[in-house]
Amino acid sequence: MEKNISKPLVEKVKYNSVALKKFENKLVSSRDNKEDEILFRYPTIYIVNDKYKHTKGSNNEYSVYVGETNDIKRRTNEHLLIDSKNEEFWREIKNSPNSEMFLIGHEHFNKSLTLDLENRLMHYMSGIEAVKSISNKRTNQQNKYYTSDELDTIFEKLWTELRDKKRDLFPSINVIKDSAIFKSSPFQKLTLEQFEAKDQIIAKIEENLNREKSGQLIWVTGEAGTGKTVLLSNLFYELYKSAAENSDNVILRNRTVSLLVNHDEQVKVYQQIASKLGMTDDNNPEMVTKPTHFILNHTPEEKVDVVLIDEAHLLWTQGKQSYRGKDQLDDLLNRARVVVAVFDPSQILTTEEYRSLDWIQKSKLNAISHNNYIKLENQMRIHGNKETVNWIRTLVDESKIKDIPKDNSFDLKIFKTPHNLLNAIKTKARDERNGISRLLATFDWKYVSGKKDENGNLWQVTIGDFSMPWNLQLPRPKKIKKLPWAEQPQTIDEIGSTFTIQGFDLNYAGVIIGPSVKYRNGKIIFDKTASKNRKATQKRNSKIDNSQEFLKNELNVLLTRGVNGLYIYAVDEELQNQLLKAQGE
């Protein structure tokens, strides 16, 4: 039988010692001994906030600190009298007439539960657009404890209470969950598989640094949706904390760490996380950047201690633009003592990223031989049953279309027209409870970044009388340009490609499978003549044609974006008919 758990006590007070003392005296004088005991004798959580110092105009933007303590009066005095001497955040809080605190208590609070709630609050508040900086930067994920089964219920009731008191600081949970920062946050609670992988990676990093080795490669792999980015974000933050001057970790203390990703949208997210959490290093001012920039600004003689690479399958293996090398991974290994690379060969999309099967196999075996190989197995993105996941994998990996399974937790549906597909996605997008929903397509319609078509119009995905622009062409308000493509509201009226959505997820993904994907003689085939993605179809060095592999990987990326639903329309008539047949039509 479900427990009857009371809602937490949440009180808002001005953030100074006098106001806190007055509040306590008020409780005592009112003889509310129970509330006084819960807030001043039990463990508590507190959220200190003030207007963000760089905010201009009437926008409400905040600096926030989330903490937990066994003695709120003592902790408040420490922040205001001691921390304010050394930390800018507390100095501004102390001098601000508008700073306030939400003091949170519950009769079931114990140390482990308050640490877990503190971590979850950090996770959610890091995903709030109005929160521009967070000053408590520790992660406190707990395992099993006496009241761990109450965490979800208490948190939901707590958020409701906080929203009632300050809605602009505590928005709807559904809105927060749509944020790419929330999905990639280092405060995301790790699964046991991710937790063990992180411990293994840190142990290997410490081993290699302790032995003063260089160019060491730790390989992290897993299919799309297995939580690789969350693991890397958590690892990045853990290493950053361990590198602090006052760190207890002697091996990692004062070490330099950088995070690289060769994807414009993803690098924005990591830069926002680093900015929000105040992650700075005077010895390494650009901790989050793209590989080419890193390579051009670092030499093999002055190595960074640890380089983390997300989406390492996007690293170039030939010269391009300002990069004049032959392999970005090799150049990064020459500039780092340890490289942790997150790599999924089934997401290599272009000739400039091509790596042979022989190279991949040798690298894997080498990593295994040095105990530097980690594979994540658990599917975390697609909230469907095993049969649904297998349906997608069979379509992509084996080019076969099986009957669509029944699944009460994942909406897999084939649509008869692109108009119906668009209407379904827009219907989902209108209800914030459904989360972000967008249209995607294989790269089978012409598009040139930064230019209009030959008639001066936007590039369009056109199917009969259906037509929509795609790939970041619609005007964007200046204040949202830093948001990833899917989070920008105007993108509901355009179609994304692998180059805008790779590395991200959608709650409902509507995928138009273009004419490059066909169904012939009982199998899915790929027709490179129908693709407009020259990066996938042109031969490498005019010799090697990997277009079949790249077009298959493109389809893989698109079909694995949906969390709660995947909607499909196929341009090829035979493929569309076979998909409808699999749906029972």
Coordinates of C-alpha atoms in Angstrom, one line a residue:
M1 CA 0.0 0.0 0.0
E2 CA 1.3 3.5 -0.9
K3 CA 2.6 5.6 1.9
N4 CA 0.7 8.7 2.9
I5 CA 3.6 11.2 2.8
S6 CA 3.0 14.8 3.9
K7 CA 4.1 17.7 1.8
P8 CA 7.4 19.5 2.9
L9 CA 7.4 22.7 4.9
V10 CA 8.6 25.6 2.7
E11 CA 9.1 29.0 4.1
K12 CA 10.4 32.1 2.3
V13 CA 12.5 34.5 4.4
K14 CA 14.9 37.4 3.7
Y15 CA 18.4 36.1 3.6
N16 CA 20.1 37.6 6.6
S17 CA 20.7 36.4 10.2
V18 CA 18.3 38.9 11.6
A19 CA 15.4 37.8 9.4
L20 CA 16.1 34.2 10.2
K21 CA 16.1 34.9 13.9
K22 CA 12.9 36.8 13.7
F23 CA 11.3 33.9 11.8
E24 CA 12.4 31.4 14.5
N25 CA 11.1 33.7 17.3
K26 CA 7.8 33.9 15.5
L27 CA 7.5 30.1 15.4
V28 CA 8.4 29.9 19.1
S29 CA 6.0 32.7 20.1
S30 CA 3.2 31.0 18.2
R31 CA 4.0 27.8 20.0
D32 CA 4.2 25.9 16.8
N33 CA 6.8 23.6 18.3
K34 CA 6.5 21.0 15.5
E35 CA 7.3 23.4 12.7
D36 CA 10.1 25.0 14.7
E37 CA 11.6 21.5 15.4
I38 CA 11.4 20.4 11.7
L39 CA 13.0 23.6 10.4
F40 CA 15.6 24.3 13.1
R41 CA 16.4 20.9 14.7
Y42 CA 16.1 18.5 11.7
P43 CA 18.2 18.4 8.6
T44 CA 17.0 21.0 6.1
I45 CA 17.5 22.1 2.5
Y46 CA 17.7 25.7 1.6
I47 CA 17.7 27.6 -1.7
V48 CA 19.2 31.1 -1.7
N49 CA 18.5 33.3 -4.6
D50 CA 19.0 36.9 -5.8
K51 CA 18.6 38.8 -9.0
Y52 CA 21.4 37.9 -11.5
K53 CA 24.0 40.8 -11.5
H54 CA 24.2 41.0 -15.3
T55 CA 20.4 41.2 -15.8
K56 CA 19.2 44.3 -17.6
G57 CA 15.7 45.7 -17.9
S58 CA 12.7 43.9 -16.4
N59 CA 13.8 40.3 -17.0
N60 CA 13.8 38.2 -13.9
E61 CA 17.0 36.2 -13.9
Y62 CA 18.6 34.7 -10.9
S63 CA 21.8 33.5 -9.2
V64 CA 21.0 30.5 -7.0
Y65 CA 22.6 28.4 -4.3
V66 CA 21.2 25.0 -3.2
G67 CA 22.4 23.6 0.0
E68 CA 21.6 21.2 2.9
T69 CA 22.5 21.4 6.5
N70 CA 21.9 20.0 10.0
D71 CA 22.0 23.6 11.5
I72 CA 20.5 26.3 9.3
K73 CA 21.4 29.1 11.7
R74 CA 25.1 28.1 11.9
R75 CA 25.3 27.6 8.1
T76 CA 23.7 31.0 7.4
N77 CA 26.3 32.7 9.6
E78 CA 29.1 30.8 7.8
H79 CA 27.9 31.9 4.4
L80 CA 27.4 35.6 5.4
L81 CA 30.4 36.1 7.7
I82 CA 33.1 33.7 6.3
D83 CA 32.2 32.8 2.7
S84 CA 31.4 36.4 1.8
K85 CA 35.0 37.3 2.4
N86 CA 36.3 34.9 -0.3
E87 CA 33.4 34.2 -2.7
E88 CA 31.8 36.8 -5.0
F89 CA 28.3 35.1 -4.9
W90 CA 28.1 35.3 -1.1
R91 CA 29.5 38.9 -1.0
E92 CA 26.7 40.0 -3.4
I93 CA 24.1 38.0 -1.4
K94 CA 25.2 39.7 1.8
N95 CA 25.0 43.2 0.3
S96 CA 21.8 42.7 -1.6
P97 CA 18.5 44.0 -0.1
N98 CA 16.6 41.5 -2.3
S99 CA 18.3 38.2 -1.5
E100 CA 16.0 35.6 -0.1
M101 CA 15.9 32.0 1.0
F102 CA 13.5 29.1 0.7
L103 CA 13.9 27.0 3.9
I104 CA 12.7 23.5 3.4
G105 CA 12.0 20.9 6.0
H106 CA 10.2 17.5 6.4
E107 CA 9.6 15.2 9.3
H108 CA 11.2 12.3 7.3
F109 CA 14.4 14.2 6.3
N110 CA 17.7 12.5 7.1
K111 CA 21.2 13.2 5.8
S112 CA 20.9 10.8 2.8
L113 CA 17.5 12.1 1.7
T114 CA 18.5 15.7 1.9
L115 CA 21.7 15.1 -0.1
D116 CA 19.6 13.3 -2.8
L117 CA 17.0 16.1 -2.8
E118 CA 19.8 18.7 -3.0
N119 CA 21.3 16.9 -6.0
R120 CA 17.9 16.7 -7.7
L121 CA 17.2 20.4 -7.1
M122 CA 20.6 21.2 -8.6
H123 CA 19.7 19.0 -11.6
Y124 CA 16.3 20.7 -12.2
M125 CA 17.5 24.3 -11.5
S126 CA 20.4 23.9 -13.9
G127 CA 17.8 23.4 -16.6
I128 CA 15.8 26.6 -15.8
E129 CA 16.4 29.4 -18.3
A130 CA 15.9 32.1 -15.7
V131 CA 18.7 30.6 -13.5
K132 CA 21.9 32.1 -14.9
S133 CA 24.4 30.8 -12.3
I134 CA 24.4 28.1 -9.6
S135 CA 27.1 28.3 -6.9
N136 CA 26.8 25.0 -5.0
K137 CA 28.7 22.8 -7.4
R138 CA 28.9 19.4 -5.7
T139 CA 27.1 16.3 -6.8
N140 CA 25.6 14.1 -4.0
Q141 CA 24.0 11.2 -5.6
Q142 CA 23.1 8.6 -3.0
N143 CA 22.4 4.9 -3.3
K144 CA 19.8 3.0 -1.2
Y145 CA 18.9 4.3 2.2
Y146 CA 16.0 3.9 4.7
T147 CA 13.7 6.5 3.1
S148 CA 15.0 6.4 -0.5
D149 CA 11.6 5.2 -1.8
E150 CA 10.1 8.5 -0.6
L151 CA 12.4 10.7 -2.8
D152 CA 10.2 11.0 -5.8
T153 CA 7.0 11.8 -3.9
I154 CA 8.6 14.4 -1.6
F155 CA 10.3 16.1 -4.6
E156 CA 7.1 16.4 -6.5
K157 CA 5.3 17.9 -3.5
L158 CA 8.2 20.2 -2.8
W159 CA 8.3 21.5 -6.4
T160 CA 4.6 22.3 -6.2
E161 CA 5.1 24.3 -3.0
L162 CA 8.0 26.2 -4.5
R163 CA 6.0 27.0 -7.6
D164 CA 3.2 28.4 -5.5
K165 CA 5.7 30.8 -3.9
K166 CA 7.7 31.9 -6.9
R167 CA 6.6 30.7 -10.4
D168 CA 9.2 32.5 -12.5
L169 CA 12.0 30.8 -10.6
F170 CA 10.3 27.4 -10.4
P171 CA 8.6 26.8 -13.7
S172 CA 6.7 23.7 -14.8
I173 CA 8.7 20.4 -14.5
N174 CA 7.7 19.5 -18.1
V175 CA 9.2 22.7 -19.4
I176 CA 12.5 22.0 -17.5
K177 CA 12.7 18.5 -18.8
D178 CA 12.6 19.8 -22.4
S179 CA 15.8 21.7 -21.8
A180 CA 19.0 20.2 -23.4
I181 CA 20.9 21.4 -20.3
F182 CA 18.6 19.3 -18.1
K183 CA 19.1 16.3 -20.3
S184 CA 22.9 16.7 -20.3
S185 CA 23.3 18.0 -16.7
P186 CA 26.1 16.6 -14.6
F187 CA 23.5 16.4 -11.8
Q188 CA 21.5 13.8 -13.7
K189 CA 21.3 10.7 -11.5
L190 CA 23.4 8.0 -13.0
T191 CA 22.3 4.4 -13.5
L192 CA 24.4 1.7 -11.8
E193 CA 26.0 1.0 -15.2
Q194 CA 26.9 4.6 -15.7
F195 CA 28.1 5.0 -12.1
E196 CA 30.4 1.9 -12.4
A197 CA 31.7 3.2 -15.8
K198 CA 32.5 6.6 -14.3
D199 CA 34.4 5.0 -11.4
Q200 CA 36.4 2.8 -13.9
I201 CA 37.3 5.8 -16.1
I202 CA 38.4 7.9 -13.1
A203 CA 40.5 5.0 -11.8
K204 CA 42.2 4.6 -15.2
I205 CA 42.8 8.4 -15.5
E206 CA 44.4 8.4 -12.1
E207 CA 46.5 5.4 -12.9
N208 CA 47.8 7.0 -16.2
L209 CA 48.5 10.4 -14.6
N210 CA 50.2 8.8 -11.6
R211 CA 52.5 6.9 -14.0
E212 CA 53.1 10.1 -16.0
K213 CA 51.9 8.5 -19.2
S214 CA 50.9 10.5 -22.3
G215 CA 48.6 9.8 -25.2
Q216 CA 46.5 7.3 -23.4
L217 CA 43.1 6.5 -24.9
I218 CA 40.1 5.4 -22.9
W219 CA 37.3 4.2 -25.3
V220 CA 33.6 4.6 -24.3
T221 CA 31.0 3.2 -26.7
G222 CA 27.4 2.3 -26.9
E223 CA 24.4 2.7 -29.2
A224 CA 22.4 5.9 -29.5
G225 CA 20.4 6.5 -26.3
T226 CA 22.6 4.5 -23.9
G227 CA 23.5 7.6 -21.8
K228 CA 27.0 8.4 -23.1
T229 CA 26.6 12.2 -23.0
V230 CA 25.2 12.1 -19.4
L231 CA 28.1 10.0 -18.3
L232 CA 30.6 12.3 -20.0
S233 CA 29.0 15.5 -18.5
N234 CA 29.1 13.9 -15.0
L235 CA 32.7 12.8 -15.5
F236 CA 33.7 16.3 -16.7
Y237 CA 32.2 17.9 -13.6
E238 CA 33.7 15.4 -11.3
L239 CA 37.2 16.0 -12.8
Y240 CA 36.7 19.7 -12.6
K241 CA 35.9 19.5 -8.9
S242 CA 38.8 17.1 -8.3
A243 CA 41.2 19.6 -10.0
A244 CA 40.5 22.3 -7.5
E245 CA 43.4 23.5 -5.3
N246 CA 41.7 22.4 -2.1
S247 CA 40.7 19.0 -3.6
D248 CA 41.2 15.9 -1.5
N249 CA 42.3 14.0 -4.6
V250 CA 46.1 14.4 -4.7
I251 CA 46.4 12.9 -8.1
L252 CA 43.8 15.0 -9.8
R253 CA 44.4 18.2 -7.9
N254 CA 45.5 21.2 -10.1
R255 CA 45.1 19.1 -13.2
T256 CA 43.7 20.6 -16.4
V257 CA 40.7 19.1 -18.2
S258 CA 39.0 20.0 -21.4
L259 CA 35.7 18.8 -23.1
L260 CA 35.5 18.8 -26.9
V261 CA 32.7 18.1 -29.3
N262 CA 32.7 18.6 -33.1
H263 CA 29.0 19.6 -33.2
D264 CA 27.8 23.2 -33.1
E265 CA 24.6 22.5 -31.2
Q266 CA 26.1 20.2 -28.6
V267 CA 29.1 22.5 -27.8
K268 CA 26.6 25.3 -27.0
V269 CA 25.0 23.1 -24.4
Y270 CA 28.3 22.2 -22.7
Q271 CA 29.3 25.9 -22.7
Q272 CA 26.0 26.9 -21.1
I273 CA 26.5 24.2 -18.4
A274 CA 30.1 25.4 -17.7
S275 CA 28.9 29.0 -17.6
K276 CA 26.0 28.3 -15.3
L277 CA 28.1 26.3 -12.9
G278 CA 30.9 28.8 -12.9
M279 CA 33.4 26.3 -14.2
T280 CA 36.6 28.4 -14.9
D281 CA 40.3 27.6 -15.0
D282 CA 42.9 30.3 -15.4
N283 CA 45.3 27.8 -16.8
N284 CA 42.8 26.5 -19.3
P285 CA 40.3 29.3 -20.1
E286 CA 38.5 27.5 -22.9
M287 CA 37.6 24.2 -21.2
V288 CA 34.7 23.6 -23.6
T289 CA 35.4 24.1 -27.3
K290 CA 35.6 22.3 -30.7
P291 CA 38.5 20.0 -31.6
T292 CA 40.0 22.3 -34.3
H293 CA 40.1 25.3 -32.0
F294 CA 41.7 23.2 -29.3
I295 CA 44.3 21.7 -31.7
L296 CA 45.3 25.1 -33.0
N297 CA 45.7 26.6 -29.6
H298 CA 47.6 23.8 -27.9
T299 CA 51.0 22.2 -28.6
P300 CA 52.3 18.7 -28.0
E301 CA 54.9 20.3 -25.6
E302 CA 52.2 21.8 -23.3
K303 CA 49.8 18.9 -22.8
V304 CA 46.4 19.2 -21.2
D305 CA 46.1 16.4 -18.5
V306 CA 42.7 15.1 -19.5
V307 CA 40.7 15.6 -22.7
L308 CA 37.1 14.4 -22.9
I309 CA 35.6 14.0 -26.4
D310 CA 31.8 13.6 -26.8
E311 CA 30.6 12.4 -30.2
A312 CA 34.2 11.3 -31.1
H313 CA 32.8 9.7 -34.3
L314 CA 32.5 13.2 -35.6
L315 CA 36.2 13.9 -35.4
W316 CA 37.7 14.6 -38.8
T317 CA 40.1 12.1 -40.5
Q318 CA 41.3 14.5 -43.1
G319 CA 42.1 18.2 -43.5
K320 CA 39.2 20.6 -43.6
Q321 CA 38.8 24.4 -43.3
S322 CA 41.5 25.7 -40.8
Y323 CA 42.4 22.1 -39.8
R324 CA 45.5 21.0 -41.7
G325 CA 46.1 17.7 -40.0
K326 CA 45.2 14.1 -41.1
D327 CA 43.4 12.8 -38.0
Q328 CA 42.0 15.0 -35.2
L329 CA 42.1 12.1 -32.8
D330 CA 45.8 11.6 -33.3
D331 CA 46.4 15.3 -32.9
L332 CA 44.4 15.3 -29.6
L333 CA 46.3 12.3 -28.3
N334 CA 49.5 14.2 -28.9
R335 CA 48.2 17.1 -26.9
A336 CA 46.9 15.3 -23.9
R337 CA 48.1 12.8 -21.2
V338 CA 44.7 11.0 -21.2
V339 CA 41.9 11.1 -23.8
V340 CA 38.5 9.8 -23.0
A341 CA 36.6 9.3 -26.3
V342 CA 32.9 8.6 -26.6
F343 CA 32.5 6.8 -29.9
D344 CA 29.7 5.1 -31.8
P345 CA 30.7 3.9 -35.3
S346 CA 27.0 3.7 -36.3
Q347 CA 26.8 7.5 -36.1
I348 CA 29.6 8.3 -38.6
L349 CA 27.8 10.3 -41.3
T350 CA 30.4 11.8 -43.7
T351 CA 33.5 11.0 -45.6
E352 CA 35.5 13.4 -43.5
E353 CA 34.7 11.3 -40.5
Y354 CA 35.4 8.0 -42.1
R355 CA 37.2 5.3 -40.3
S356 CA 37.7 1.8 -41.7
L357 CA 36.3 -1.3 -40.0
D358 CA 39.9 -2.5 -39.6
W359 CA 40.9 0.7 -37.7
I360 CA 37.8 0.5 -35.5
Q361 CA 38.5 -3.1 -34.7
K362 CA 42.2 -2.6 -33.9
S363 CA 41.4 0.4 -31.7
K364 CA 38.8 -1.6 -29.8
L365 CA 41.1 -4.6 -29.3
N366 CA 43.9 -2.2 -28.1
A367 CA 41.6 -0.5 -25.6
I368 CA 40.4 -3.9 -24.4
S369 CA 44.0 -5.2 -23.9
H370 CA 44.7 -2.2 -21.7
N371 CA 41.4 -2.4 -19.8
N372 CA 40.5 0.9 -21.4
Y373 CA 37.3 -0.2 -23.1
I374 CA 33.9 0.6 -21.7
K375 CA 30.6 -0.2 -23.4
L376 CA 27.2 1.0 -22.2
E377 CA 24.4 -1.5 -23.0
N378 CA 21.2 -0.2 -21.4
Q379 CA 18.9 1.8 -23.7
M380 CA 17.9 4.9 -21.8
R381 CA 16.4 7.3 -24.4
I382 CA 13.6 5.2 -26.0
H383 CA 11.0 4.6 -23.3
G384 CA 9.6 1.7 -25.2
N385 CA 9.5 -2.0 -24.5
K386 CA 12.1 -4.5 -25.7
E387 CA 10.1 -5.4 -28.8
T388 CA 9.8 -1.7 -29.9
V389 CA 13.6 -1.2 -29.5
N390 CA 14.2 -4.4 -31.5
W391 CA 11.8 -3.3 -34.2
I392 CA 13.9 -0.1 -34.8
R393 CA 17.2 -2.0 -34.5
T394 CA 16.0 -4.7 -37.0
L395 CA 14.9 -2.0 -39.5
V396 CA 18.3 -0.2 -39.3
D397 CA 20.7 -3.1 -38.7
E398 CA 19.2 -5.8 -40.8
S399 CA 17.2 -3.7 -43.3
K400 CA 14.1 -5.7 -42.5
I401 CA 10.6 -4.5 -41.5
K402 CA 8.8 -6.6 -38.9
D403 CA 5.2 -6.1 -37.7
I404 CA 5.0 -3.1 -35.4
P405 CA 4.6 -4.4 -31.8
K406 CA 2.1 -3.2 -29.3
D407 CA 3.6 -0.9 -26.7
N408 CA 1.6 1.1 -24.1
S409 CA 4.6 3.3 -23.2
F410 CA 5.9 4.2 -26.7
D411 CA 3.9 5.6 -29.6
L412 CA 5.3 4.1 -32.9
K413 CA 3.1 5.1 -35.8
I414 CA 3.2 5.3 -39.6
F415 CA 1.4 8.2 -41.3
K416 CA -0.2 8.1 -44.8
T417 CA 0.8 11.7 -45.7
P418 CA 3.4 14.2 -44.6
H419 CA 0.5 16.6 -43.8
N420 CA -0.9 14.1 -41.3
L421 CA 2.6 13.6 -39.9
L422 CA 3.1 17.4 -39.4
N423 CA -0.4 17.8 -37.8
A424 CA 0.4 15.0 -35.3
I425 CA 3.7 16.6 -34.4
K426 CA 2.2 20.0 -34.0
T427 CA -0.6 18.6 -31.9
K428 CA 2.0 17.1 -29.5
A429 CA 4.1 20.3 -29.5
R430 CA 1.1 22.4 -28.5
D431 CA 0.8 20.6 -25.1
E432 CA 3.8 21.2 -23.0
R433 CA 3.1 18.0 -21.1
N434 CA 4.2 16.1 -24.2
G435 CA 7.6 17.8 -24.3
I436 CA 9.4 19.0 -27.4
S437 CA 8.3 17.5 -30.7
R438 CA 9.8 18.2 -34.1
L439 CA 9.9 17.0 -37.7
L440 CA 13.2 15.5 -39.1
A441 CA 14.1 14.2 -42.5
T442 CA 16.9 12.3 -44.3
F443 CA 19.1 14.7 -46.2
D444 CA 17.4 14.2 -49.6
W445 CA 16.5 17.9 -50.4
K446 CA 19.0 20.5 -51.4
Y447 CA 20.3 22.9 -48.8
V448 CA 23.2 25.2 -48.6
S449 CA 24.0 26.8 -45.2
G450 CA 23.9 30.5 -45.1
K451 CA 22.5 30.9 -48.6
K452 CA 19.0 31.1 -50.3
D453 CA 18.0 28.9 -53.2
E454 CA 18.4 30.1 -56.8
N455 CA 15.1 32.1 -56.5
G456 CA 16.1 33.8 -53.3
N457 CA 13.8 31.6 -51.2
L458 CA 14.4 29.3 -48.2
W459 CA 15.5 25.8 -49.0
Q460 CA 12.5 23.5 -48.8
V461 CA 11.6 19.9 -48.1
T462 CA 9.0 19.3 -50.8
I463 CA 6.8 16.3 -51.3
G464 CA 3.9 16.9 -53.8
D465 CA 1.9 19.8 -52.3
F466 CA 3.7 19.5 -49.0
S467 CA 6.6 22.0 -48.4
M468 CA 8.5 23.2 -45.4
P469 CA 11.9 25.0 -44.8
W470 CA 14.6 23.2 -42.9
N471 CA 17.8 23.5 -41.0
L472 CA 17.8 26.8 -39.0
Q473 CA 16.6 29.1 -41.8
L474 CA 13.6 30.8 -40.0
P475 CA 14.4 34.1 -38.2
R476 CA 15.5 33.6 -34.6
P477 CA 15.1 36.1 -31.8
K478 CA 18.5 37.2 -30.6
K479 CA 17.9 35.9 -27.0
I480 CA 17.3 32.3 -28.1
K481 CA 20.2 31.9 -30.6
K482 CA 22.2 30.1 -28.0
L483 CA 19.5 27.4 -27.5
P484 CA 19.8 24.2 -29.4
W485 CA 17.7 23.9 -32.6
A486 CA 14.9 21.8 -31.1
E487 CA 14.4 24.2 -28.2
Q488 CA 13.9 27.2 -30.4
P489 CA 10.1 27.8 -30.7
Q490 CA 10.1 28.7 -34.4
T491 CA 11.6 25.3 -35.4
I492 CA 8.2 23.7 -35.1
D493 CA 7.7 25.3 -38.6
E494 CA 10.8 23.8 -40.2
I495 CA 12.4 20.4 -40.6
G496 CA 15.7 19.3 -39.0
S497 CA 18.4 17.0 -40.3
T498 CA 21.0 14.8 -38.7
F499 CA 23.3 17.8 -38.5
T500 CA 20.8 19.7 -36.2
I501 CA 19.5 16.8 -34.1
Q502 CA 22.5 14.5 -33.7
G503 CA 23.4 14.1 -30.0
F504 CA 19.9 15.3 -28.8
D505 CA 16.5 13.8 -28.3
L506 CA 12.9 14.7 -28.8
N507 CA 9.9 13.5 -26.9
Y508 CA 8.1 12.8 -30.2
A509 CA 10.2 12.6 -33.4
G510 CA 8.4 12.9 -36.7
V511 CA 10.7 11.4 -39.4
I512 CA 10.3 11.9 -43.1
I513 CA 12.3 9.1 -44.8
G514 CA 13.2 10.6 -48.1
P515 CA 13.8 8.9 -51.5
S516 CA 17.3 7.8 -50.7
V517 CA 15.8 5.0 -48.6
K518 CA 13.8 2.5 -50.6
Y519 CA 12.3 -1.0 -50.2
R520 CA 13.0 -3.5 -52.9
N521 CA 12.8 -7.3 -53.0
G522 CA 12.0 -7.6 -49.3
K523 CA 14.8 -5.4 -48.0
I524 CA 15.6 -1.8 -47.3
I525 CA 18.2 -0.3 -49.7
F526 CA 19.9 3.0 -49.9
D527 CA 20.1 5.0 -53.2
K528 CA 22.9 7.5 -53.1
T529 CA 21.7 9.2 -56.3
A530 CA 18.6 10.4 -54.4
S531 CA 20.5 11.9 -51.5
K532 CA 21.6 15.6 -51.5
N533 CA 24.2 15.0 -48.7
R534 CA 27.4 15.2 -50.6
K535 CA 29.4 14.6 -47.4
A536 CA 27.9 11.2 -47.3
T537 CA 27.8 10.3 -51.0
Q538 CA 31.1 11.6 -52.4
K539 CA 34.0 9.2 -52.5
R540 CA 36.9 9.7 -50.0
N541 CA 40.0 10.7 -52.0
S542 CA 38.0 9.8 -55.1
K543 CA 38.4 6.1 -54.3
I544 CA 36.4 4.8 -51.4
D545 CA 32.6 4.8 -51.6
N546 CA 31.0 4.5 -48.2
S547 CA 27.7 6.0 -49.1
Q548 CA 25.7 2.9 -48.1
E549 CA 27.2 2.9 -44.6
F550 CA 26.7 6.7 -44.2
L551 CA 23.1 6.7 -45.4
K552 CA 22.3 3.8 -43.1
N553 CA 23.9 5.6 -40.2
E554 CA 21.8 8.7 -41.1
L555 CA 18.6 6.7 -40.8
N556 CA 19.9 5.2 -37.5
V557 CA 20.4 8.7 -36.0
L558 CA 16.9 9.9 -37.1
L559 CA 15.0 6.9 -35.9
T560 CA 16.6 6.9 -32.4
R561 CA 15.7 10.5 -31.4
G562 CA 12.2 9.9 -30.0
V563 CA 11.8 9.3 -26.2
N564 CA 8.1 8.7 -26.1
G565 CA 7.1 8.4 -29.7
L566 CA 8.3 7.9 -33.3
Y567 CA 6.1 9.0 -36.2
I568 CA 7.2 8.0 -39.7
Y569 CA 6.3 8.8 -43.3
A570 CA 8.3 7.4 -46.3
V571 CA 8.5 9.0 -49.7
D572 CA 9.3 5.7 -51.5
E573 CA 6.0 4.1 -52.3
E574 CA 7.1 0.5 -51.7
L575 CA 8.7 1.4 -48.4
Q576 CA 5.6 3.4 -47.3
N577 CA 3.3 0.5 -48.2
Q578 CA 5.5 -2.0 -46.3
L579 CA 5.5 0.2 -43.3
L580 CA 1.8 0.6 -43.4
K581 CA 1.5 -3.2 -43.8
A582 CA 3.7 -3.7 -40.7
Q583 CA 1.2 -1.4 -38.9
G584 CA -1.7 -3.7 -40.0
E585 CA -3.0 -1.5 -42.8

